[in-house]
CSV table of C-alpha atoms in Angstrom, one decimal:
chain,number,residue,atom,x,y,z
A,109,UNK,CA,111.8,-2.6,-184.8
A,110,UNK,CA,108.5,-1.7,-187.0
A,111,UNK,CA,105.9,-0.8,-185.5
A,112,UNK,CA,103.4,-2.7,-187.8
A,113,UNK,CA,100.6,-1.0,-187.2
A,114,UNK,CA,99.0,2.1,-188.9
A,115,UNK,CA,101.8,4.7,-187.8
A,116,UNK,CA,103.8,3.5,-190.1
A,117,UNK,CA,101.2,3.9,-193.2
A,118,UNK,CA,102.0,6.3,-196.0
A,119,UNK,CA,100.1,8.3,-198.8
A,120,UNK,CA,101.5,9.4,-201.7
A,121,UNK,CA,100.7,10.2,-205.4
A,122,UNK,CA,101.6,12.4,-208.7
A,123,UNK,CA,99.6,13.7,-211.6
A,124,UNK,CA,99.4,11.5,-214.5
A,125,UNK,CA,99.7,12.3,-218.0
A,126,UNK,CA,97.5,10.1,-219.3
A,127,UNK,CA,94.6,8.9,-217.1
A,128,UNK,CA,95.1,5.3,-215.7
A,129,UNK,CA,99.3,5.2,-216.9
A,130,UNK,CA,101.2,5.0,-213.6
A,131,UNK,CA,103.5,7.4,-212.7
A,132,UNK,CA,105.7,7.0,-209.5
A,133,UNK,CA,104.6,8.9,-206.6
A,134,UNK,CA,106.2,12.2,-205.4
A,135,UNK,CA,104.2,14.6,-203.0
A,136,UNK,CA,103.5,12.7,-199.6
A,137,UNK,CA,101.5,13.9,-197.1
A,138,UNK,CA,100.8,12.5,-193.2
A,139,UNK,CA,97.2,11.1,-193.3
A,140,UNK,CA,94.5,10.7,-190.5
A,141,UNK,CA,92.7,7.6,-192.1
A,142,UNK,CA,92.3,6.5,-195.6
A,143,UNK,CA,89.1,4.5,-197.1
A,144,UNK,CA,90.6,3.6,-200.4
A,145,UNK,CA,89.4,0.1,-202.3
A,146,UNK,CA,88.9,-1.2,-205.5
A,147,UNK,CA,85.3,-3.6,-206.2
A,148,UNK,CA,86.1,-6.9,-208.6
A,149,UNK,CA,82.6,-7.7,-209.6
A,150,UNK,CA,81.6,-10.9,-210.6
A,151,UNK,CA,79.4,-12.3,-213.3
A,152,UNK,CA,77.9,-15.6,-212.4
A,153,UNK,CA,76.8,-18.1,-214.3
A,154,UNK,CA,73.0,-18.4,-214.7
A,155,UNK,CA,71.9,-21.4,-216.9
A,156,UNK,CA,70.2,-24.4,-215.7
A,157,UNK,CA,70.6,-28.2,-216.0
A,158,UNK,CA,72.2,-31.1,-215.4
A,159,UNK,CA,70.4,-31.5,-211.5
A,160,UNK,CA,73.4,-28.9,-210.6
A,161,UNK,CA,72.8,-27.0,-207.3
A,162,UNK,CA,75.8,-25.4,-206.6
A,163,UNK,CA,77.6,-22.2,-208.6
A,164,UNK,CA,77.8,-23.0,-211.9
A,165,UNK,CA,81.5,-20.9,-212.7
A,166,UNK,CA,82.0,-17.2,-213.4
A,167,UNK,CA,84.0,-14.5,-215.1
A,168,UNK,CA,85.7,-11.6,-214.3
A,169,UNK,CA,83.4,-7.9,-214.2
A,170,UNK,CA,83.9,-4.9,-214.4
A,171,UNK,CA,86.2,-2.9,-211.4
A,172,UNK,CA,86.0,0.6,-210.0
A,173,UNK,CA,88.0,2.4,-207.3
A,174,UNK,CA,86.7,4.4,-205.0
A,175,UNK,CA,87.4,5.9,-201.2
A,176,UNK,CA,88.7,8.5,-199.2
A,177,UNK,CA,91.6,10.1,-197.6
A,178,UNK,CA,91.2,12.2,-194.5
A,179,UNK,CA,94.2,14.7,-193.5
A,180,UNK,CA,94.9,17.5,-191.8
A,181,UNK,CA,95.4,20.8,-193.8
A,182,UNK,CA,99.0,22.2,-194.0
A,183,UNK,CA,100.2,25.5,-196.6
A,184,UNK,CA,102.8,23.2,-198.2
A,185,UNK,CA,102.4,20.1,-200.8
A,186,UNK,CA,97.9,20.6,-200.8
A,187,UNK,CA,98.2,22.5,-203.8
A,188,UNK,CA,98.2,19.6,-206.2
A,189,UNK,CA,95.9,18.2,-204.4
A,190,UNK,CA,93.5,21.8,-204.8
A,191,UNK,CA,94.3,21.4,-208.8
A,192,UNK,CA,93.2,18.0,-208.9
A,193,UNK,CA,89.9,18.8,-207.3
A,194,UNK,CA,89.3,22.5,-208.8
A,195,UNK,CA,91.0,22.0,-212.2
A,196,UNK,CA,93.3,25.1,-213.0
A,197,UNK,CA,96.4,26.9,-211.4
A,198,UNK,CA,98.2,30.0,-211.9
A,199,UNK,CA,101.7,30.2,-210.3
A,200,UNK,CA,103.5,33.4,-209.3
A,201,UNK,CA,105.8,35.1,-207.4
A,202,UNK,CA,109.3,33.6,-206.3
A,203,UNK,CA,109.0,32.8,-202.5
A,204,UNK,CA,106.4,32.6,-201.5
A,205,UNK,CA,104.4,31.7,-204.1
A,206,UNK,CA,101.4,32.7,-205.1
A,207,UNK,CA,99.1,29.8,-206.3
A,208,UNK,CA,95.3,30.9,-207.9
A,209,UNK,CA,93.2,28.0,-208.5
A,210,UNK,CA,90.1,28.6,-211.1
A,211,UNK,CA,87.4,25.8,-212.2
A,212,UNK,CA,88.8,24.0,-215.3
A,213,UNK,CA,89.4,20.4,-216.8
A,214,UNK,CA,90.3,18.0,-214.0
A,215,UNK,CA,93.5,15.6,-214.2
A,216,UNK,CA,93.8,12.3,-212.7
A,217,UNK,CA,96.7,10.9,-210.3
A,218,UNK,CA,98.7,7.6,-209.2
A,219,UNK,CA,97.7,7.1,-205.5
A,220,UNK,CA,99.9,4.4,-203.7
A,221,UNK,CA,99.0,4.2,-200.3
A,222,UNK,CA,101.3,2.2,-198.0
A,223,UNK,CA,99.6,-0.5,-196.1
A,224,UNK,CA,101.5,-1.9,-192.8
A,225,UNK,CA,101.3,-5.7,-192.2
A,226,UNK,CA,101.8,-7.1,-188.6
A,227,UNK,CA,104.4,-9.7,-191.0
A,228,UNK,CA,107.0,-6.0,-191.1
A,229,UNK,CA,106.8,-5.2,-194.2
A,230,UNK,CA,104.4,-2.1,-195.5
A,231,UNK,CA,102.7,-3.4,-198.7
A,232,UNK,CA,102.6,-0.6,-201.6
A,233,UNK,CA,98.6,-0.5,-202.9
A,234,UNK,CA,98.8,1.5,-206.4
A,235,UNK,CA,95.5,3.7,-207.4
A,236,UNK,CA,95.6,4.4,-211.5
A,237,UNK,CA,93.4,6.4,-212.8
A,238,UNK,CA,92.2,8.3,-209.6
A,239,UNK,CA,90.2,11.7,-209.8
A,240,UNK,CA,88.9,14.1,-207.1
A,241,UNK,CA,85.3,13.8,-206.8
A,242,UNK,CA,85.0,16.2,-204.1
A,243,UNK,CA,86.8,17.8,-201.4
A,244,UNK,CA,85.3,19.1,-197.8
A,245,UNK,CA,87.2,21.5,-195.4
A,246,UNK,CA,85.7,21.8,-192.0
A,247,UNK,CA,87.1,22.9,-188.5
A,248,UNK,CA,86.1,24.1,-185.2
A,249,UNK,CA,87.2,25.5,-181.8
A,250,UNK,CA,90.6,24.5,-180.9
A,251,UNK,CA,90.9,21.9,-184.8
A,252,UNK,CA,93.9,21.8,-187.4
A,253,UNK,CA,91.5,22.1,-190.4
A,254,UNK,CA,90.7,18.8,-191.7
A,255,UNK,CA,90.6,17.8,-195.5
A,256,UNK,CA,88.9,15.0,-196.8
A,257,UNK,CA,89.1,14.1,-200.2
A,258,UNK,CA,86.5,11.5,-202.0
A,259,UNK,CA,88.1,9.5,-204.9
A,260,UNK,CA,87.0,7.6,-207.9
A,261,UNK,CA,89.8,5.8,-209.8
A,262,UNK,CA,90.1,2.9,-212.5
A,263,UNK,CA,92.4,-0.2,-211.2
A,264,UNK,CA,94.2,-1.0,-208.3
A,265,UNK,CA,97.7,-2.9,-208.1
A,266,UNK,CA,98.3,-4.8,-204.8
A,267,UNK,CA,101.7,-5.2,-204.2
A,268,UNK,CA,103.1,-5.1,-207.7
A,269,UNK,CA,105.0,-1.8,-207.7
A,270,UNK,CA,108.2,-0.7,-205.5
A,271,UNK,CA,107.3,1.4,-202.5
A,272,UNK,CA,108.1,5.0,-202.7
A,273,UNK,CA,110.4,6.4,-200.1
A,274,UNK,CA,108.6,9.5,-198.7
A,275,UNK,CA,110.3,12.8,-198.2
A,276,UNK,CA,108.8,14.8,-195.6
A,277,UNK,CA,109.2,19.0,-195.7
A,278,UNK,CA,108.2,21.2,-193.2
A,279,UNK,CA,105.2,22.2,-193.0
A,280,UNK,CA,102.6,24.8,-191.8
A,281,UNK,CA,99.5,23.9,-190.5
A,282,UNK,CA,96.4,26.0,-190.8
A,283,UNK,CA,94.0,26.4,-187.7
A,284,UNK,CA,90.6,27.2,-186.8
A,285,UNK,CA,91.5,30.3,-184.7
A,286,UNK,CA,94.0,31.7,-188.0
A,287,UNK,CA,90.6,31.3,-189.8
A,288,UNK,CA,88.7,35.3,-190.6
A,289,UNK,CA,84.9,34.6,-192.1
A,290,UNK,CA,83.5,37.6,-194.1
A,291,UNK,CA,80.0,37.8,-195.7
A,292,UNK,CA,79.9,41.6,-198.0
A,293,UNK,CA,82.8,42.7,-196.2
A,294,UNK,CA,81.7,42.4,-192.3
A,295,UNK,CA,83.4,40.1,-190.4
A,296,UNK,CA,80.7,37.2,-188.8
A,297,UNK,CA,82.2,34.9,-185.8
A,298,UNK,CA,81.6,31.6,-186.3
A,299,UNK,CA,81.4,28.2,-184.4
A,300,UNK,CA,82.4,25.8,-187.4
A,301,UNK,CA,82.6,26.1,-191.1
A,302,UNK,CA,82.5,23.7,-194.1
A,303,UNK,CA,83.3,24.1,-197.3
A,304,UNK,CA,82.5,21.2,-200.5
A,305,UNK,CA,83.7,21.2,-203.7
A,306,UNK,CA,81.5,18.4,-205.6
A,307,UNK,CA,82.8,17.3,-208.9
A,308,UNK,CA,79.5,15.6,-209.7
A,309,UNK,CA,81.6,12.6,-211.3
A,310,UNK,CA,80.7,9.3,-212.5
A,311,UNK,CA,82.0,6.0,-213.6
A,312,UNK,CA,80.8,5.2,-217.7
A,313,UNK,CA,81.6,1.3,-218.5
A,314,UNK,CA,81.9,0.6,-222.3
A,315,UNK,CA,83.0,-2.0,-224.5
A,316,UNK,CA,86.9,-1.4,-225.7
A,317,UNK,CA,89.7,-2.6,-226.8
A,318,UNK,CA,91.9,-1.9,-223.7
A,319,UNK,CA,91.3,-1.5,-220.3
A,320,UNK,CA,88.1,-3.6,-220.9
A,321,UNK,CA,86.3,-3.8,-217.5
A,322,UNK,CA,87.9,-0.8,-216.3
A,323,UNK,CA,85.6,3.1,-216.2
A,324,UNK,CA,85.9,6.1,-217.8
A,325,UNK,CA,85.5,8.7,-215.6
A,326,UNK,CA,84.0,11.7,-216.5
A,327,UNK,CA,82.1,14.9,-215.3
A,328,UNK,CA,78.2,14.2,-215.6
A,329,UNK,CA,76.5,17.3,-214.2
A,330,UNK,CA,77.3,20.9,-213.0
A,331,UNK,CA,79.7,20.9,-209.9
A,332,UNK,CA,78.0,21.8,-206.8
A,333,UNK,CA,80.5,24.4,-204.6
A,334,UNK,CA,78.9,25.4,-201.3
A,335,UNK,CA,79.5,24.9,-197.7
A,336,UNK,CA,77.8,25.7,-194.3
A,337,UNK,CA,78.3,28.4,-191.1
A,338,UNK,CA,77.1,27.6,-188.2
A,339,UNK,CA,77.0,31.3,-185.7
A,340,UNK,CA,74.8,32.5,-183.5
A,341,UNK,CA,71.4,34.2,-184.6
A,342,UNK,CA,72.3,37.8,-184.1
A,343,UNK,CA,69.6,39.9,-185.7
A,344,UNK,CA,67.7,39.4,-189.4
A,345,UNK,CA,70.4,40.3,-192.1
A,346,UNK,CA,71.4,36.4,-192.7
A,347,UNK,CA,67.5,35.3,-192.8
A,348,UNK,CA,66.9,37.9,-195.0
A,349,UNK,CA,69.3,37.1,-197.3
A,350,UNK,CA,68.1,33.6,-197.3
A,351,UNK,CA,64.3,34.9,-197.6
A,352,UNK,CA,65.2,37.6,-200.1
A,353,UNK,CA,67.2,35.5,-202.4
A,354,UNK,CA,70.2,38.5,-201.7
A,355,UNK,CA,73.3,37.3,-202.9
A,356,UNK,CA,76.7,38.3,-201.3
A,357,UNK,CA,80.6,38.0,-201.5
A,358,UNK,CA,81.7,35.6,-199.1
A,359,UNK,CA,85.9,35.3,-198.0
A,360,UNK,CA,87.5,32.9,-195.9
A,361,UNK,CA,91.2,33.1,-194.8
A,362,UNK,CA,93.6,31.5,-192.7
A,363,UNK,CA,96.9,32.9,-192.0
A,364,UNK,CA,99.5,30.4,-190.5
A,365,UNK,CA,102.1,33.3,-191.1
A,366,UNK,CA,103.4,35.6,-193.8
A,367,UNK,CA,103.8,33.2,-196.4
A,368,UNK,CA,101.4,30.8,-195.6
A,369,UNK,CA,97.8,31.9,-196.2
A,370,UNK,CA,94.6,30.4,-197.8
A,371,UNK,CA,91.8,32.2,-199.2
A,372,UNK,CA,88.4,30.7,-200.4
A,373,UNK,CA,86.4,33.6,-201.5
A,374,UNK,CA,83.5,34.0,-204.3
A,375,UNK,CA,79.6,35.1,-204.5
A,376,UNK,CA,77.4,33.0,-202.7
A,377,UNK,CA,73.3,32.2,-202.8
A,378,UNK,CA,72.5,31.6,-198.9
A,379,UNK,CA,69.9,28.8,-198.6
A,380,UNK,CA,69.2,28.4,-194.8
A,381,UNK,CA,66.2,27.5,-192.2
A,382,UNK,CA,64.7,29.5,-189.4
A,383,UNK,CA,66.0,29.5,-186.2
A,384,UNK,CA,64.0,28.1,-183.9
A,385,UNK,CA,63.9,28.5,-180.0
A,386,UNK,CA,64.6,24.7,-178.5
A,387,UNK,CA,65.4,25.6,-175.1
A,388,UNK,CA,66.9,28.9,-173.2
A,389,UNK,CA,70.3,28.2,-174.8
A,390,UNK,CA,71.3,30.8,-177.2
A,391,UNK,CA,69.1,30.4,-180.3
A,392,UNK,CA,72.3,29.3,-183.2
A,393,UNK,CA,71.7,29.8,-186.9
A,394,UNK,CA,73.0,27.7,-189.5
A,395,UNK,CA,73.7,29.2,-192.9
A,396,UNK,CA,74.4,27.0,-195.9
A,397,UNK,CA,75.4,28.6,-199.2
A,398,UNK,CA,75.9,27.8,-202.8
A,399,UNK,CA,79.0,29.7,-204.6
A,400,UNK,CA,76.9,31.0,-208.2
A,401,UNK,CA,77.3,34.1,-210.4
A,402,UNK,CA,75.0,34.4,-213.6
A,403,UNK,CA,78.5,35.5,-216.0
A,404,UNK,CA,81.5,33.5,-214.7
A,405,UNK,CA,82.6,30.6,-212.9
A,406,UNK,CA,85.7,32.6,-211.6
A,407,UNK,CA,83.2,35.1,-210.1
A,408,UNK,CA,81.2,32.3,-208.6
A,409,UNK,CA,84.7,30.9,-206.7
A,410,UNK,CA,88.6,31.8,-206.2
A,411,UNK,CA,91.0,29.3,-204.7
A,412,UNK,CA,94.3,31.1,-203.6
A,413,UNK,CA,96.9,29.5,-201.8
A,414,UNK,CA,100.4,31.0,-200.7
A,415,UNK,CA,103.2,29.2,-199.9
A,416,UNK,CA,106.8,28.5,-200.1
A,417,UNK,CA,106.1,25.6,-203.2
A,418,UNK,CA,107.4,26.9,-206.4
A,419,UNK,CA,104.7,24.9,-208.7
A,420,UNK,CA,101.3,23.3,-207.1
């Protein structure tokens, strides 16, 4: 029998080509919790008269989507997830793949997530319209990385679509211990990481002729790529850098084998605080950083993700 409970939940979704047009969803990936909802806002009647106390009627506002998805990071099938959130991708190679994601226009997905009712049946909830907002990796000792994605869509169908059927590859999971961290070519151990990729989007609500009520959603500041270390306070080179305003390349790979790697590298601005002495543990330093570069926003950041997927 079903389980009807959240094990049997699924999360799917496909690029669209054109924002808010459904397309059925076909790269499914196991999830760890999903925030995912639409808001129905409500204009109320205002006037007075006629001794009336009680609401006076309403009409239908304006709706948003918004929410995230929390997952843990495999090699396999995240790569249209990356382009959704970063914008461009350049595939080569013939198995694996080599997959090089660079800043560019951002496209928008179908998200159905799969909804489990204690009645047996898993309700389909369709997402149109959805983009990537921003996207966080972070890990520590003895974690599967974990991605969580922040989304900002247009509508949301409850019920009123079939429910995919999910196929479900093999996968390789990436690891905090497959994880190297260099800062200008020296290796630095680490206790956690994080890395954001902020999209800086927001929702604009205009009069229209269709899809009145529903936002456009669109890019309405410069995107905001950073992260944080968190390491042990060693000697002065990281403060400096911080106090000096020295700049450095910064890479990041994990290697779950081979043909399944993930690199994050770029040049980073460190902006940090002083260690201070709260007690005779050791003193830890946390190092937050910005990914900048005064020519070119594929020298600030590279995305490059190898795998056995022939298109991301």
């Amino acid at each position: 029998m079903a389980a009807n409970t959240g094990i049997d939940a699924q999360f799917g979704w496909a690029t669209e080509s054109t924002a808010g047009t459904r397309v059925p969803p076909t790269n499914f990936i196991e999830i760890l919790s999903e925030g995912i909802s639409a808001t129905y806002n409500r204009i109320e009647r205002q006037g007075l008269g006629d001794s009336r106390r009680l609401n006076r009627g309403w009409v239908a506002g304006t709706t948003m989507v918004d929410g995230n998805t929390v997952f843990e990071l495999s090699a396999e099938t995240v790569g249209d997830l990356f382009k959704l959130a970063i914008g461009d991708v350049n595939t080569s190679g013939s198995g694996p793949y080599t997959h090089t994601f660079s800043v560019g226009d951002l496209e928008s997905a179908t998200v159905q997530v799969g909804r489990p009712g204690t009645g047996g049946t898993v309700h389909p909830f369709d997402y149109t319209g959805m983009y990537v907002n921003s996207l966080e990796l972070s890990a520590s000792e003895n974690e599967i990385v974990q991605c969580s994605i922040d989304w900002m869509g247009m509508a949301e169908d409850a019920g009123g679509q079939t429910l995919a059927t999910p196929s479900w590859g093999q996968v390789s999971w990436f690891t905090f211990q497959q994880g190297v961290l260099q800062i200008a070519a020296a290796e630095l151990c680490v206790d956690t990481f994080t890395i954001s990729l902020n999209n800086n989007l927001e929702n604009r609500f205009c009069m229209k002729s269709t899809n009145a009520g529903s936002p456009t959603i669109r890019e309405a500041n410069i995107r905001e790529y950073g992260g944080t270390i968190e390491t042990d306070f060693i000697d002065l080179t990281a403060i400096n850098r911080f106090i000096n305003g020295t700049e450095a390349a910064l890479s990041l790979v994990f290697t779950s084998s081979e043909s399944d790697t993930l690199t994050i590298s770029g040049n980073v601005r460190f902006d940090g605080d002083t260690p201070n002495v709260t007690g005779p543990e050791t003193l830890k330093q946390s190092l937050p950083f910005i990914f900048t570069s005064g020519t070119d926003d594929d020298t600030a950041f590279s995305c490059v993700l190898v795998n056995d997927d022939s298109t991301a």
